[in-house]
Short mmCIF file of C-alpha atoms in Angstrom, two decimals:
data_model
loop_
_atom_site.label_atom_id
_atom_site.label_comp_id
_atom_site.label_asym_id
_atom_site.label_seq_id
_atom_site.Cartn_x
_atom_site.Cartn_y
_atom_site.Cartn_z
CA UNK A 1 78.28 190.64 -176.69
CA UNK A 2 76.73 189.01 -179.07
CA UNK A 3 75.86 185.73 -177.64
CA UNK A 4 74.45 188.35 -174.82
CA UNK A 5 72.44 189.99 -177.29
CA UNK A 6 70.97 186.95 -178.78
CA UNK A 7 70.14 184.95 -175.74
CA UNK A 8 68.66 188.66 -174.46
CA UNK A 9 66.77 189.09 -176.98
CA UNK A 10 65.48 185.88 -177.10
CA UNK A 11 64.73 186.06 -173.98
CA UNK A 12 62.96 188.94 -173.86
CA UNK A 13 60.14 187.53 -176.41
CA UNK A 14 59.93 184.59 -174.95
CA UNK A 15 59.31 186.26 -171.39
CA UNK A 16 56.93 189.06 -173.77
CA UNK A 17 54.70 185.99 -175.80
CA UNK A 18 54.55 184.35 -172.58
CA UNK A 19 52.70 186.89 -169.97
CA UNK A 20 50.74 186.84 -173.01
CA UNK A 21 49.35 183.56 -172.94
CA UNK A 22 49.33 184.00 -169.30
CA UNK A 23 47.23 186.79 -170.24
CA UNK A 24 45.33 184.70 -172.78
CA UNK A 25 45.26 181.17 -170.84
CA UNK A 26 43.22 184.23 -167.47
CA UNK A 27 40.54 185.21 -170.17
CA UNK A 28 39.73 182.05 -172.04
CA UNK A 29 39.61 180.54 -168.96
CA UNK A 30 37.01 177.19 -169.03
CA UNK A 31 35.81 175.41 -166.48
CA UNK A 32 36.38 171.93 -165.87
CA UNK A 33 33.33 170.47 -163.96
CA UNK A 34 35.16 168.60 -161.32
CA UNK A 35 32.64 165.87 -160.60
CA UNK A 36 34.79 163.69 -163.71
CA UNK A 37 37.40 164.24 -162.31
CA UNK A 38 36.20 162.39 -159.11
CA UNK A 39 34.43 160.17 -161.20
CA UNK A 40 37.54 158.95 -162.87
CA UNK A 41 38.70 158.39 -159.87
CA UNK A 42 36.43 155.48 -159.33
CA UNK A 43 36.66 153.59 -162.14
CA UNK A 44 39.07 151.48 -162.12
CA UNK A 45 41.51 153.02 -165.31
CA UNK A 46 40.91 149.59 -167.97
CA UNK A 47 40.18 150.69 -170.95
CA UNK A 48 37.94 148.00 -171.50
CA UNK A 49 35.57 149.48 -173.18
CA UNK A 50 33.59 146.83 -171.91
CA UNK A 51 30.57 149.35 -170.45
CA UNK A 52 30.43 150.69 -175.25
CA UNK A 53 32.33 153.37 -174.33
CA UNK A 54 36.35 154.56 -175.60
CA UNK A 55 37.60 154.25 -172.02
CA UNK A 56 36.84 154.56 -168.47
CA UNK A 57 37.09 158.77 -169.63
CA UNK A 58 35.15 158.08 -172.17
CA UNK A 59 32.00 156.92 -169.81
CA UNK A 60 32.93 159.15 -166.63
CA UNK A 61 31.66 161.98 -169.22
CA UNK A 62 29.00 160.44 -170.28
CA UNK A 63 27.37 159.56 -166.79
CA UNK A 64 28.22 162.34 -166.22
CA UNK A 65 26.26 164.54 -169.21
CA UNK A 66 23.47 162.25 -167.99
CA UNK A 67 24.01 159.56 -171.03
CA UNK A 68 24.75 156.87 -169.62
CA UNK A 69 23.66 154.95 -166.21
CA UNK A 70 25.92 154.64 -163.40
CA UNK A 71 26.89 150.85 -162.67
CA UNK A 72 28.00 150.33 -166.57
CA UNK A 73 31.87 149.17 -165.14
CA UNK A 74 31.77 145.34 -164.69
CA UNK A 75 35.21 145.29 -163.85
CA UNK A 76 34.30 147.84 -161.19
CA UNK A 77 31.85 146.79 -159.91
CA UNK A 78 29.54 147.27 -157.11
CA UNK A 79 32.11 148.70 -155.22
CA UNK A 80 32.59 151.45 -158.68
CA UNK A 81 29.20 151.92 -159.24
CA UNK A 82 29.33 153.54 -155.49
CA UNK A 83 31.58 155.29 -155.63
CA UNK A 84 30.40 157.71 -157.83
CA UNK A 85 27.07 157.70 -157.12
CA UNK A 86 28.91 159.26 -154.23
CA UNK A 87 30.05 161.60 -156.55
CA UNK A 88 27.00 161.64 -158.49
CA UNK A 89 23.99 162.36 -155.58
CA UNK A 90 22.13 160.25 -156.03
CA UNK A 91 21.65 156.48 -155.97
CA UNK A 92 23.49 152.79 -157.45
CA UNK A 93 20.49 150.73 -158.16
CA UNK A 94 21.54 146.80 -157.43
CA UNK A 95 24.78 145.89 -159.68
CA UNK A 96 24.46 142.21 -161.13
CA UNK A 97 27.80 140.88 -161.23
CA UNK A 98 28.57 139.12 -164.88
CA UNK A 99 31.20 137.02 -165.96
CA UNK A 100 32.17 134.95 -169.07
CA UNK A 101 30.64 131.95 -170.45
CA UNK A 102 32.41 129.95 -172.99
CA UNK A 103 29.21 127.75 -174.56
CA UNK A 104 31.44 124.71 -175.43
CA UNK A 105 32.03 121.46 -173.29
CA UNK A 106 33.49 120.25 -176.83
CA UNK A 107 36.53 119.42 -174.46
CA UNK A 108 38.41 116.72 -176.53
CA UNK A 109 39.74 113.68 -174.98
CA UNK A 110 42.34 110.37 -176.34
CA UNK A 111 42.90 106.83 -175.66
CA UNK A 112 46.69 106.55 -175.20
CA UNK A 113 46.41 105.64 -178.90
CA UNK A 114 45.95 109.90 -179.87
CA UNK A 115 42.98 108.50 -180.91
CA UNK A 116 40.03 110.27 -180.31
CA UNK A 117 37.37 108.73 -177.42
CA UNK A 118 34.96 111.90 -176.54
CA UNK A 119 34.57 115.68 -176.94
CA UNK A 120 33.51 117.74 -180.82
CA UNK A 121 35.47 115.91 -183.41
CA UNK A 122 38.08 117.39 -185.89
CA UNK A 123 37.21 117.43 -189.79
CA UNK A 124 41.69 117.02 -189.63
CA UNK A 125 44.45 118.97 -188.61
CA UNK A 126 44.62 123.12 -188.48
CA UNK A 127 48.02 123.50 -189.48
CA UNK A 128 48.13 127.08 -189.90
CA UNK A 129 48.18 130.29 -188.50
CA UNK A 130 46.94 130.56 -184.98
CA UNK A 131 44.41 132.47 -184.21
CA UNK A 132 40.72 131.82 -183.84
CA UNK A 133 39.25 133.81 -186.60
CA UNK A 134 41.78 132.88 -188.85
CA UNK A 135 40.92 129.14 -188.59
CA UNK A 136 37.90 129.66 -188.90
CA UNK A 137 38.64 130.99 -192.80
CA UNK A 138 39.31 127.95 -193.37
CA UNK A 139 38.11 124.61 -194.41
CA UNK A 140 34.28 125.35 -194.77
CA UNK A 141 34.62 126.97 -191.24
CA UNK A 142 36.86 126.06 -188.81
CA UNK A 143 38.09 122.52 -188.49
CA UNK A 144 35.37 121.54 -186.19
CA UNK A 145 32.82 119.58 -187.65
CA UNK A 146 30.82 121.47 -185.36
CA UNK A 147 29.83 124.80 -186.79
CA UNK A 148 29.21 126.29 -183.37
CA UNK A 149 30.94 125.32 -181.27
CA UNK A 150 34.55 127.17 -180.01
CA UNK A 151 38.01 126.61 -181.49
CA UNK A 152 40.10 126.67 -178.76
CA UNK A 153 42.87 128.73 -180.47
CA UNK A 154 43.17 131.11 -178.33
CA UNK A 155 42.39 134.30 -179.68
CA UNK A 156 39.70 135.61 -176.60
CA UNK A 157 42.66 134.33 -174.33
CA UNK A 158 44.84 137.15 -175.73
CA UNK A 159 41.84 139.34 -175.64
CA UNK A 160 41.30 139.27 -171.81
CA UNK A 161 43.69 141.87 -169.43
CA UNK A 162 43.10 139.70 -166.58
CA UNK A 163 44.16 136.30 -166.98
CA UNK A 164 40.65 135.26 -166.10
CA UNK A 165 40.17 132.73 -170.09
CA UNK A 166 42.51 129.98 -169.98
CA UNK A 167 41.62 126.42 -173.28
CA UNK A 168 41.54 123.61 -171.64
CA UNK A 169 41.90 120.45 -174.23
CA UNK A 170 40.90 122.56 -177.06
CA UNK A 171 38.55 124.42 -175.37
CA UNK A 172 38.35 127.96 -173.95
CA UNK A 173 37.52 128.32 -169.90
CA UNK A 174 36.30 131.19 -167.73
CA UNK A 175 37.90 132.14 -164.67
CA UNK A 176 34.09 133.27 -163.12
CA UNK A 177 37.16 134.34 -160.10
CA UNK A 178 38.96 136.20 -161.73
CA UNK A 179 36.70 137.68 -164.99
CA UNK A 180 35.01 140.93 -164.31
CA UNK A 181 32.10 140.87 -166.94
CA UNK A 182 33.94 143.47 -169.28
CA UNK A 183 33.45 140.88 -172.15
CA UNK A 184 36.22 141.72 -174.21
CA UNK A 185 36.53 137.75 -175.48
CA UNK A 186 33.80 137.66 -177.15
CA UNK A 187 33.99 141.02 -178.77
CA UNK A 188 36.53 138.80 -180.77
CA UNK A 189 35.22 135.32 -180.58
CA UNK A 190 35.04 134.73 -184.70
CA UNK A 191 31.73 132.16 -183.31
CA UNK A 192 30.01 133.74 -181.02
CA UNK A 193 30.72 131.05 -178.64
CA UNK A 194 31.04 133.56 -175.15
CA UNK A 195 28.32 135.06 -173.84
CA UNK A 196 27.94 137.40 -170.02
CA UNK A 197 25.99 135.64 -167.51
CA UNK A 198 25.02 136.74 -163.83
CA UNK A 199 27.76 135.31 -160.98
CA UNK A 200 25.01 134.31 -158.60
CA UNK A 201 23.18 131.96 -161.51
CA UNK A 202 25.02 128.75 -160.96
CA UNK A 203 23.35 125.97 -163.40
CA UNK A 204 24.77 126.83 -167.16
CA UNK A 205 24.40 125.14 -170.31
CA UNK A 206 27.87 125.31 -172.14
CA UNK A 207 26.40 124.48 -176.19
CA UNK A 208 25.62 126.68 -178.75
CA UNK A 209 24.91 123.70 -180.84
CA UNK A 210 22.53 125.36 -183.39
CA UNK A 211 21.59 122.57 -185.53
CA UNK A 212 19.76 119.70 -185.13
CA UNK A 213 20.24 116.79 -182.07
CA UNK A 214 21.92 114.32 -185.33
CA UNK A 215 23.52 116.83 -186.22
CA UNK A 216 25.07 117.89 -183.17
CA UNK A 217 24.88 114.88 -182.01
CA UNK A 218 27.42 113.14 -184.62
CA UNK A 219 29.95 115.61 -184.41
CA UNK A 220 29.69 115.67 -180.41
CA UNK A 221 30.33 113.69 -177.64
CA UNK A 222 28.98 116.87 -175.31
CA UNK A 223 25.87 119.29 -177.31
CA UNK A 224 22.94 119.74 -176.14
CA UNK A 225 20.86 117.93 -178.76
CA UNK A 226 17.45 120.05 -177.87
CA UNK A 227 15.40 117.78 -176.19
CA UNK A 228 13.17 119.49 -173.99
CA UNK A 229 13.98 117.16 -170.92
CA UNK A 230 14.77 120.36 -168.63
CA UNK A 231 12.23 122.62 -169.81
CA UNK A 232 9.88 119.75 -168.81
CA UNK A 233 11.36 120.35 -164.67
CA UNK A 234 12.19 123.47 -164.59
CA UNK A 235 10.38 124.63 -162.18
CA UNK A 236 10.33 127.91 -162.73
CA UNK A 237 9.40 128.49 -167.08
CA UNK A 238 12.97 129.37 -167.29
CA UNK A 239 13.70 126.90 -169.82
CA UNK A 240 12.77 127.03 -173.19
CA UNK A 241 14.30 125.48 -176.17
CA UNK A 242 15.48 126.97 -178.69
CA UNK A 243 16.79 126.04 -182.57
CA UNK A 244 17.53 123.11 -180.62
CA UNK A 245 19.43 124.80 -178.35
CA UNK A 246 18.41 124.99 -174.33
CA UNK A 247 18.02 128.05 -172.68
CA UNK A 248 17.79 129.53 -169.57
CA UNK A 249 16.03 132.80 -169.11
CA UNK A 250 18.40 134.34 -165.88
CA UNK A 251 15.48 136.29 -165.16
CA UNK A 252 13.23 133.93 -164.10
CA UNK A 253 16.16 130.88 -163.10
CA UNK A 254 16.75 130.32 -159.41
CA UNK A 255 20.08 127.89 -159.15
CA UNK A 256 17.80 124.78 -158.83
CA UNK A 257 19.91 122.83 -160.78
CA UNK A 258 17.39 120.27 -161.70
CA UNK A 259 17.52 120.87 -165.21
CA UNK A 260 21.63 119.49 -164.67
CA UNK A 261 20.05 116.37 -162.67
CA UNK A 262 17.61 115.50 -166.18
CA UNK A 263 19.87 116.59 -168.64
CA UNK A 264 20.45 112.90 -170.77
CA UNK A 265 23.94 114.55 -171.83
CA UNK A 266 24.83 116.10 -169.88
CA UNK A 267 25.24 119.73 -170.54
CA UNK A 268 23.17 121.77 -168.48
CA UNK A 269 26.46 122.09 -165.24
CA UNK A 270 24.68 123.60 -161.66
CA UNK A 271 28.31 124.67 -160.01
CA UNK A 272 26.36 123.45 -156.96
CA UNK A 273 27.34 120.19 -157.67
CA UNK A 274 30.91 119.98 -158.03
CA UNK A 275 33.67 122.49 -159.33
CA UNK A 276 33.39 124.69 -161.64
CA UNK A 277 36.61 122.94 -163.93
CA UNK A 278 35.43 119.58 -162.74
CA UNK A 279 31.58 120.13 -163.96
CA UNK A 280 32.42 121.17 -166.53
CA UNK A 281 35.29 118.01 -167.14
CA UNK A 282 32.61 115.83 -166.10
CA UNK A 283 29.98 117.42 -168.69
CA UNK A 284 33.10 116.68 -171.22
CA UNK A 285 33.05 113.15 -171.18
CA UNK B 1 51.29 196.91 -205.22
CA UNK B 2 47.04 195.16 -206.76
CA UNK B 3 49.33 193.21 -209.83
CA UNK B 4 51.71 191.53 -206.84
CA UNK B 5 48.88 190.92 -204.41
CA UNK B 6 46.69 188.95 -207.16
CA UNK B 7 49.88 187.63 -208.22
CA UNK B 8 50.35 186.07 -204.91
CA UNK B 9 46.67 185.44 -204.05
CA UNK B 10 46.82 182.74 -207.78
CA UNK B 11 50.52 181.90 -206.75
CA UNK B 12 49.37 180.80 -202.65
CA UNK B 13 45.39 179.01 -204.50
CA UNK B 14 46.98 177.41 -206.89
CA UNK B 15 50.15 177.02 -208.90
CA UNK B 16 51.98 177.03 -205.36
CA UNK B 17 49.83 175.91 -203.60
CA UNK B 18 52.07 175.59 -200.04
CA UNK B 19 50.24 170.94 -200.35
CA UNK B 20 50.23 169.80 -203.39
CA UNK B 21 52.89 171.89 -205.15
CA UNK B 22 55.92 172.48 -202.87
CA UNK B 23 54.75 169.82 -200.37
CA UNK B 24 53.83 171.46 -196.90
CA UNK B 25 51.68 170.88 -193.97
CA UNK B 26 51.42 166.63 -194.47
CA UNK B 27 50.66 165.59 -191.63
CA UNK B 28 47.12 167.35 -190.66
CA UNK B 29 46.75 167.05 -194.63
CA UNK B 30 47.00 163.14 -194.82
CA UNK B 31 45.50 163.80 -190.66
CA UNK B 32 42.32 165.59 -190.88
CA UNK B 33 40.79 164.89 -194.19
CA UNK B 34 37.90 162.15 -193.45
CA UNK B 35 35.49 164.89 -193.26
CA UNK B 36 34.72 168.28 -194.55
CA UNK B 37 33.29 170.15 -192.24
CA UNK B 38 36.56 169.13 -189.55
CA UNK B 39 38.41 169.83 -192.47
CA UNK B 40 37.30 172.99 -193.47
CA UNK B 41 37.52 174.55 -189.31
CA UNK B 42 40.95 173.04 -189.96
CA UNK B 43 41.33 175.31 -193.06
CA UNK B 44 40.64 177.87 -191.13
CA UNK B 45 42.78 178.03 -188.01
CA UNK B 46 46.35 177.47 -190.55
CA UNK B 47 45.05 180.51 -192.17
CA UNK B 48 44.53 182.33 -189.57
CA UNK B 49 47.37 181.61 -187.85
CA UNK B 50 49.61 181.92 -191.12
CA UNK B 51 48.39 184.97 -191.76
CA UNK B 52 48.76 185.62 -187.77
CA UNK B 53 52.19 184.07 -188.47
CA UNK B 54 53.45 186.40 -191.54
CA UNK B 55 52.85 189.72 -189.51
CA UNK B 56 53.98 188.95 -186.17
CA UNK B 57 57.19 187.21 -187.97
CA UNK B 58 57.81 190.51 -190.15
CA UNK B 59 58.60 193.02 -187.14
CA UNK B 60 59.95 190.30 -185.50
CA UNK B 61 62.43 190.12 -188.58
CA UNK B 62 62.82 193.78 -188.46
CA UNK B 63 64.17 194.19 -185.72
CA UNK B 64 66.09 190.33 -185.80
CA UNK B 65 67.75 193.25 -188.74
CA UNK B 66 68.54 195.45 -185.84
CA UNK B 67 70.10 193.53 -184.04
CA UNK B 68 72.30 191.64 -186.45
CA UNK B 69 70.63 188.55 -185.51
CA UNK B 70 69.62 186.51 -188.85
CA UNK B 71 71.22 183.62 -188.03
CA UNK B 72 68.35 183.48 -185.00
CA UNK B 73 65.59 183.80 -187.96
CA UNK B 74 63.69 179.86 -187.30
CA UNK B 75 64.50 179.89 -183.48
CA UNK B 76 62.41 183.15 -183.59
CA UNK B 77 59.83 182.28 -185.86
CA UNK B 78 59.51 178.78 -184.04
CA UNK B 79 59.05 180.65 -181.30
CA UNK B 80 56.62 183.79 -182.54
CA UNK B 81 54.45 180.36 -184.43
CA UNK B 82 53.70 178.47 -181.30
CA UNK B 83 53.26 180.95 -179.22
CA UNK B 84 50.52 182.53 -181.88
CA UNK B 85 49.81 178.98 -181.86
CA UNK B 86 48.66 178.65 -177.77
CA UNK B 87 46.51 180.65 -177.43
CA UNK B 88 44.36 179.77 -181.21
CA UNK B 89 43.68 176.91 -179.26
CA UNK B 90 42.56 178.94 -175.64
CA UNK B 91 40.71 180.11 -177.51
CA UNK B 92 38.77 177.48 -179.79
CA UNK B 93 38.88 175.59 -176.54
CA UNK B 94 37.38 178.85 -175.05
CA UNK B 95 35.12 179.65 -178.18
CA UNK B 96 34.78 176.73 -180.01
CA UNK B 97 34.25 172.99 -178.05
CA UNK B 98 33.16 171.40 -181.16
CA UNK B 99 36.35 172.50 -183.16
CA UNK B 100 38.25 171.89 -180.25
CA UNK B 101 37.65 168.36 -180.37
CA UNK B 102 37.49 167.59 -183.77
CA UNK B 103 40.75 169.25 -183.97
CA UNK B 104 42.70 166.96 -181.62
CA UNK B 105 46.32 166.69 -181.45
CA UNK B 106 46.09 168.42 -184.72
CA UNK B 107 46.30 171.69 -183.67
CA UNK B 108 48.78 172.08 -181.35
CA UNK B 109 50.41 170.15 -184.32
CA UNK B 110 50.08 173.63 -186.00
CA UNK B 111 52.87 174.93 -184.20
CA UNK B 112 55.05 172.40 -186.43
CA UNK B 113 53.76 172.72 -189.41
CA UNK B 114 56.08 173.68 -192.15
CA UNK B 115 53.66 175.09 -193.78
CA UNK B 116 53.30 178.03 -191.48
CA UNK B 117 57.33 178.10 -190.59
CA UNK B 118 57.78 178.00 -194.39
CA UNK B 119 55.06 181.34 -195.59
CA UNK B 120 57.05 183.16 -192.99
CA UNK B 121 60.66 181.44 -194.62
CA UNK B 122 59.53 182.57 -197.98
CA UNK B 123 57.62 186.20 -197.04
CA UNK B 124 62.14 186.83 -195.16
CA UNK B 125 63.77 185.71 -198.69
CA UNK B 126 61.27 186.96 -201.19
CA UNK B 127 62.14 190.01 -199.17
CA UNK B 128 58.75 191.09 -199.68
CA UNK B 129 57.16 193.91 -197.08
CA UNK B 130 54.20 194.13 -193.96
CA UNK B 131 51.41 194.02 -196.64
CA UNK B 132 52.43 191.72 -198.84
CA UNK B 133 53.92 189.10 -195.97
CA UNK B 134 50.70 188.37 -194.14
CA UNK B 135 48.84 188.66 -197.83
CA UNK B 136 50.47 185.26 -198.83
CA UNK B 137 50.64 184.48 -194.96
CA UNK B 138 46.82 185.21 -195.20
CA UNK B 139 46.19 183.15 -199.32
CA UNK B 140 49.07 179.90 -198.19
CA UNK B 141 46.52 179.38 -195.85
CA UNK B 142 43.46 180.09 -197.95
CA UNK B 143 45.39 177.63 -200.40
CA UNK B 144 46.15 175.29 -197.64
CA UNK B 145 41.75 175.31 -197.30
CA UNK B 146 41.32 174.76 -200.69
CA UNK B 147 43.56 171.30 -200.73
CA UNK B 148 42.17 169.81 -197.12
CA UNK B 149 38.71 170.65 -198.76
CA UNK B 150 38.80 168.95 -201.54
CA UNK B 151 40.56 166.03 -200.89
CA UNK B 152 38.20 165.18 -198.02
CA UNK B 153 36.19 165.51 -200.04
CA UNK B 154 37.26 162.92 -202.25
CA UNK B 155 37.68 160.72 -199.90
CA UNK B 156 34.31 160.76 -198.45
CA UNK B 157 32.96 159.46 -201.79
CA UNK B 158 36.10 157.48 -202.06
CA UNK B 159 35.07 155.41 -198.46
CA UNK B 160 31.72 155.02 -200.05
CA UNK B 161 33.06 153.83 -202.93
CA UNK B 162 34.36 149.77 -203.33
CA UNK B 163 38.67 148.74 -203.40
CA UNK B 164 40.55 146.57 -202.45
CA UNK B 165 40.88 145.58 -199.25
CA UNK B 166 44.36 145.97 -199.00
CA UNK B 167 44.16 148.76 -200.01
CA UNK B 168 41.11 149.83 -197.65
CA UNK B 169 42.08 153.33 -196.01
CA UNK B 170 45.36 155.18 -196.17
CA UNK B 171 46.38 153.04 -199.15
CA UNK B 172 44.22 155.00 -201.17
CA UNK B 173 44.20 157.88 -200.02
CA UNK B 174 47.16 158.23 -200.68
CA UNK B 175 46.91 157.54 -204.07
CA UNK B 176 44.20 160.12 -204.11
CA UNK B 177 47.00 163.23 -202.83
CA UNK B 178 48.74 162.05 -205.45
CA UNK B 179 46.75 162.30 -207.96
CA UNK B 180 45.27 165.50 -206.77
CA UNK B 181 48.77 167.09 -206.43
CA UNK B 182 49.73 165.98 -210.47
CA UNK B 183 46.21 168.16 -210.88
CA UNK B 184 47.30 170.82 -209.07
CA UNK B 185 50.70 170.53 -211.48
CA UNK B 186 48.46 171.42 -214.34
CA UNK B 187 48.55 175.11 -212.55
CA UNK B 188 51.83 175.20 -213.03
CA UNK B 189 52.57 176.73 -216.03
CA UNK B 190 50.21 179.63 -214.78
CA UNK B 191 51.77 183.11 -213.39
CA UNK B 192 50.33 186.56 -214.69
CA UNK B 193 52.04 189.78 -214.90
#
């Protein structure tokens, strides 16, 4: 009997509170913009943070409030931008697909005796924790002689959610087909050697060395010495040499590939000449 | 009567502070004390919930006494508290969305804030009547507010101070909380009437 009373009492109490809550949820109902949910559906939901907002939900809210432009989502690309534009009732505009580029060609090569024949020279063997940030803290900015190049311990590989970046011969390399341009890799790189470049542009300068030509030559067999030949031949004036490093302005670049043909160090890569991996490997030699 | 109320106020605010002396409700105390604004908002929400819960639970306890079901008091009180928190959550979402966002997950967590259940159980154990119960609830909430606002202001300052790398963030906050609790222990001899 006691059990029946206890159940009845607590059940009744719960019922009353339930009814009160039901009434309160009607009284305090907050309308949610139905477009928000639709925008969330358009986005890939990877929460990579490439747009600069906290996750896909944060970006959708910013777009809804008019704080963010449509087309910031690199991983969703044009398809996602068009879908979002349809929800918001505006035109998407052109979305340039960006991919990551590791600005380093210091792939290390060795002869049969294990002596290094090419690539970025090492000060010594780093035996510590296999992480770029950790490595960059020891021995005066890490184990490479070059102060700018890729350390190759793969912090970016761990950061990539799309399996699009891998370390090949001591240098990280981007799979341009898999890369969605979220730039998570660039965020974790202690040397800031990774940048975003437009996918359609096929001439690349995979070097980050701002050192003087002679210093660069001593530290790496594949470094830009800032000679400026590419700048002279460029028909569109798209190349400038900034602090000893050739830099392409992709607003102007027409991907003609002339700069790649004149580069004495074969640093500038023309992807039309060879598939990316081969061109990169060639540049490394 | 007035004496008892003043005594309860002093006890709940200082000498028997729910957070710093009795160590109830540490979860929101550590979680929502990064900014003074949100700490104050949390304090107000907890004060409201505690006062309302004390009031409501008094009547629920009278019913329990009537039906000789006092062994069910904890379950019944949790039911009351959870419902009140739900209503407060809906109210804030509609009326003060900024505070609702700032409190985030800690708002529904008031449900499991042991300070709320603690004050209700103290009321019952001490045999307070409805007025004193409600005053005790409100005073306990104000004590919570006092503690969390003090703590948040110290944390805002400590954030800008130089501090060893290994102590940054949560560790230094825990040390701060300990020192604050130590300071409040100084009130322990304080009692009037």
